[in-house]
XYZ file of C-alpha atoms in Angstrom:
256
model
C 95.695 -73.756 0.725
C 94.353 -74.961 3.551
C 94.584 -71.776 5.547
C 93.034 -70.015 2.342
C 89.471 -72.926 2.811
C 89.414 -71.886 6.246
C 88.793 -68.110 6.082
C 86.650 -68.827 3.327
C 84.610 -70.566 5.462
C 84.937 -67.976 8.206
C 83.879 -65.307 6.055
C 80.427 -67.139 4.533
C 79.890 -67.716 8.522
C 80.340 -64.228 9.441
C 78.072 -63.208 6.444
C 74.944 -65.548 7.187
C 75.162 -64.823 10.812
C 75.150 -60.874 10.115
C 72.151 -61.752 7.674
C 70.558 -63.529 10.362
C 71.273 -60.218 12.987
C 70.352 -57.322 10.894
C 66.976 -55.559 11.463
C 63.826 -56.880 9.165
C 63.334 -53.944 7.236
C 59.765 -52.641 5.348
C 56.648 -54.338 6.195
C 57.471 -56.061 9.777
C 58.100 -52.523 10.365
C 54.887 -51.024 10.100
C 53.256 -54.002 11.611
C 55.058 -53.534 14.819
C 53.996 -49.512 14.343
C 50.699 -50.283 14.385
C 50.343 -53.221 17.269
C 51.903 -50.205 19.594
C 49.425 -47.824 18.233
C 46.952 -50.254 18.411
C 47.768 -51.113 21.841
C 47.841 -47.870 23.472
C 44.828 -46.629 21.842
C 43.357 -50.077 23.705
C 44.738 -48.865 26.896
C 42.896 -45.290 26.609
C 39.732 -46.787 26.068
C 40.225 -48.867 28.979
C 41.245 -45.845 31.192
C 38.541 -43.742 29.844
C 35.930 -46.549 30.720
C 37.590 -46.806 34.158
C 37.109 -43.107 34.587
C 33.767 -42.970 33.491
C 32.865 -45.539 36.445
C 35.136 -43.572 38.872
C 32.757 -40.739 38.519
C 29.271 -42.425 38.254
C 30.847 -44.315 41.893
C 31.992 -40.513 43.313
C 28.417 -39.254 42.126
C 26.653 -41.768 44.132
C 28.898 -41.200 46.817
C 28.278 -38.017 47.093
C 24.485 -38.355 46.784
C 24.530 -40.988 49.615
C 26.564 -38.573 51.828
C 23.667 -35.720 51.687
C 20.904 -38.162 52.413
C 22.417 -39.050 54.946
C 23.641 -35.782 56.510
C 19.911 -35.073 56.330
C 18.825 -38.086 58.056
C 20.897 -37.466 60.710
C 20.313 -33.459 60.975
C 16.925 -35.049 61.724
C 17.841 -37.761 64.396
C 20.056 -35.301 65.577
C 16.747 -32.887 66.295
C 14.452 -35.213 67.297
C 17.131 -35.988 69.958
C 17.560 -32.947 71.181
C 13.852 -32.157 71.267
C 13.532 -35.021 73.452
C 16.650 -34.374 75.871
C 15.403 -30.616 75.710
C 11.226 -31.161 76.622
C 11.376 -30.555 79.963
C 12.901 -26.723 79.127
C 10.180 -26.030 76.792
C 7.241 -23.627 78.740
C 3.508 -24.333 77.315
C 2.853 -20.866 75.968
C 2.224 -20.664 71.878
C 5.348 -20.310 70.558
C 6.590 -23.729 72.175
C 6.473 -26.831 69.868
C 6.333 -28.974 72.543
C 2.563 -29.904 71.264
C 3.768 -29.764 67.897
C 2.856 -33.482 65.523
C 6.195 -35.526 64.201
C 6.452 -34.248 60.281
C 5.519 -36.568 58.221
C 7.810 -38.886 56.342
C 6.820 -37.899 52.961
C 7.877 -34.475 53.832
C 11.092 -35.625 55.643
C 11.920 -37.846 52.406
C 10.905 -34.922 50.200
C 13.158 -32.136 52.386
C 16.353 -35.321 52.310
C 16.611 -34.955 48.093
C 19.682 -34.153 46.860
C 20.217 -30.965 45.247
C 22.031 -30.738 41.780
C 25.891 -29.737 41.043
C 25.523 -28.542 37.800
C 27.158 -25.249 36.927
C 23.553 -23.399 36.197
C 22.730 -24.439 39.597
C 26.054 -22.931 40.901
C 25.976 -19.782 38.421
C 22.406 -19.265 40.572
C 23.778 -20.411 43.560
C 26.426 -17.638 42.652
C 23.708 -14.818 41.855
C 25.947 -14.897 38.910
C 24.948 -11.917 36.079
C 24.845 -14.596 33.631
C 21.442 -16.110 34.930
C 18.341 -14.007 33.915
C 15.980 -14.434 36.594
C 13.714 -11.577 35.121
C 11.297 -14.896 33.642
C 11.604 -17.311 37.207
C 9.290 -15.287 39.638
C 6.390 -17.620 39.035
C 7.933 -20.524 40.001
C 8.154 -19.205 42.844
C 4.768 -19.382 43.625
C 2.211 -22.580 44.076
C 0.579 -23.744 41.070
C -1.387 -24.011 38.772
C 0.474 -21.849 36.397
C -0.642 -19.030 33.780
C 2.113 -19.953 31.343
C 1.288 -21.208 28.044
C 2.228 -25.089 27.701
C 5.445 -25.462 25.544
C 5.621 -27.856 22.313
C 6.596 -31.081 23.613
C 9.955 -31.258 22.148
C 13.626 -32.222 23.242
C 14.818 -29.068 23.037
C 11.995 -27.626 25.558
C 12.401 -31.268 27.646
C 16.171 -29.571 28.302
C 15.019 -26.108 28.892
C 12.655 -27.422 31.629
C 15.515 -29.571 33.130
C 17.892 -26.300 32.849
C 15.218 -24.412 34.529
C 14.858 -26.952 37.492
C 18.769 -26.332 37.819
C 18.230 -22.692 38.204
C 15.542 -22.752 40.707
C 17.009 -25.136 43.163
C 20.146 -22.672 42.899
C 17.993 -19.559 43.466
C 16.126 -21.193 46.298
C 19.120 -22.102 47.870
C 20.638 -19.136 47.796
C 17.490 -17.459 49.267
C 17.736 -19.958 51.813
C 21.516 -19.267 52.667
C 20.354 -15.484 52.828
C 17.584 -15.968 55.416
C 20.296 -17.800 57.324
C 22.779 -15.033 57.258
C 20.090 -13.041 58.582
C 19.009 -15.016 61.144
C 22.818 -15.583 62.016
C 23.107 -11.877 62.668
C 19.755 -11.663 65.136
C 21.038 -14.240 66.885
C 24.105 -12.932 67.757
C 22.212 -9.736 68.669
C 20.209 -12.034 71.145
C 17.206 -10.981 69.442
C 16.185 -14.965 69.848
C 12.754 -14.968 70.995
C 12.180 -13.025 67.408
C 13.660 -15.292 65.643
C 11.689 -18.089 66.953
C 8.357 -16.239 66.599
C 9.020 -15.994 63.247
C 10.421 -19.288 61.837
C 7.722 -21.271 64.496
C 4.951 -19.117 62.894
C 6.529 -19.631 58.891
C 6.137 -23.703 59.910
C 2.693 -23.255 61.067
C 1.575 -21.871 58.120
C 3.278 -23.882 55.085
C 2.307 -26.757 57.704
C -1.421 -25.522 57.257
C -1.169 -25.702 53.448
C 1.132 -28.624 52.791
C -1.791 -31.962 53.245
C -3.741 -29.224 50.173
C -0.520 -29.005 48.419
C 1.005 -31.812 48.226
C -2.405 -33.375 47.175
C -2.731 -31.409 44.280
C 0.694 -31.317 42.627
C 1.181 -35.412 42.722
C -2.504 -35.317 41.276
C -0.892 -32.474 38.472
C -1.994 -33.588 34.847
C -0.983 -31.718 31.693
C 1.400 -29.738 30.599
C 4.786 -31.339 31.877
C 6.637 -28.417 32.414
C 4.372 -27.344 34.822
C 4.071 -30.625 36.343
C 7.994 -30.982 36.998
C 8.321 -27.220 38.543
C 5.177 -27.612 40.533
C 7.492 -31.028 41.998
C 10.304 -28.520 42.420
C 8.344 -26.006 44.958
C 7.131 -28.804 46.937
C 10.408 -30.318 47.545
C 11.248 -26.504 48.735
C 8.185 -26.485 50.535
C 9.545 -29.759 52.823
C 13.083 -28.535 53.123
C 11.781 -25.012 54.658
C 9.474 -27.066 57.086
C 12.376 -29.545 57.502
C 14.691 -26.232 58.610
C 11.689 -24.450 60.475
C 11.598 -27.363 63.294
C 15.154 -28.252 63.145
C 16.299 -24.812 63.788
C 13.298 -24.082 66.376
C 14.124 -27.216 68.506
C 17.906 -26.433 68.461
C 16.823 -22.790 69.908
C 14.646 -23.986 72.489
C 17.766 -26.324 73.682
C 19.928 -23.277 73.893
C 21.767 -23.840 70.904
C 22.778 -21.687 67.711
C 21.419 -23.305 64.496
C 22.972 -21.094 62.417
C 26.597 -21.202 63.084
């Protein structure tokens, strides 16, 4: 009898602690389903916010970097113009005479260019840029176009454009260095330096005028922001003019 009471006992034991064990089962569950999916969907958002801050940082970065590539390029000239002065003769062609640019123009030639991909597509010469409608901002202003409607979608258009001419003028650019690359390994160097110290006299002749008028621009906006664009082009050919010029008088070979 007594043996009989004690698995009895054994067995109601075994039972509540195998209650006690088993998995919950229904609405526990689904709670626990969605803390996980609650939780990693927290985790995303945090990783996507961390991303996004990555990339505004490498942006800046990057930006930095070119300003300061430029600064230097320009230290780096001015040094070398100085080191260099006793070389330089006195007939026209030398700069030895020449006036320090000015700041605005150095500041102006230092912007960073964009990385968007219309700006590489023109970089590119890609076929999918039409350039057929671009020639006239390639000129100074004031412009014949008719003002746009002032509008988001032509606020865009205007920015897209600004993308496409800063890649066309830097490819142009890149071109007349390719040139120039192959004249100077043909030691055709006094030609070279004819020409680019002649291209800097003249947009230096017409940049005090220019400069003037386009930060004085009223109007039509579009015209306003592409008339900014040329200028800025205006100081980085300048900007290149001298650089490369004082690196050729020292005997060197900008364009390497």
């Amino acid at each position: 009898m007594l043996e009989a009471h004690e698995g009895d006992v054994e067995g109601d034991v075994e039972g509540d602690v195998s209650m006690l064990s088993a998995e919950p089962r229904g609405p526990p569950r689904v709670f626990r389903a969605n803390h996980i999916v609650n939780t990693i969907r927290a985790t995303v958002e945090r990783q996507m916010q961390c991303l996004t801050v990555l990339q505004y940082c490498l942006k800046q970065a990057q930006i930095t970097l070119m300003e300061g590539k430029a600064a230097r390029r320009m230290q780096n000239a001015r040094a070398n113009a100085k080191l260099c002065g006793r070389k330089r003769t006195n007939t026209s062609g030398s700069l030895s005479n020449t006036k320090p640019l000015p700041q605005s123009l150095i500041a102006l030639a230092a912007l960073p260019l964009p990385d968007s991909f219309l700006f590489q597509q023109a970089y590119s010469g890609s076929e999918l840029i039409d350039e057929s409608d671009v020639f006239q901002w390639d000129k100074p202003p004031p412009y014949d176009s008719p003002p746009p409607p002032n509008s988001p979608h032509e606020a865009c258009f205007t920015h897209n454009l600004v993308d496409v001419m800063h890649g066309r003028q830097c490819r142009l650019e890149e071109e007349t260095r390719a040139r120039y690359a192959q004249m100077f390994a043909a030691a055709n160097v006094d030609v070279i330096l004819q020409e680019i110290q002649a291209a800097e006299r003249k947009l230096m002749g017409n940049w005090n005028k220019l400069n003037e008028y386009v930060s004085c621009m009223q109007g039509c906006e579009r015209h306003r922001v592409m008339a900014k664009c040329y200028v800025q082009w205006q100081a980085r050919k300048i900007f290149n003019y001298r650089r490369e010029a004082d690196l050729i008088i020292c005997g060197r070979n900008p364009y390497k």
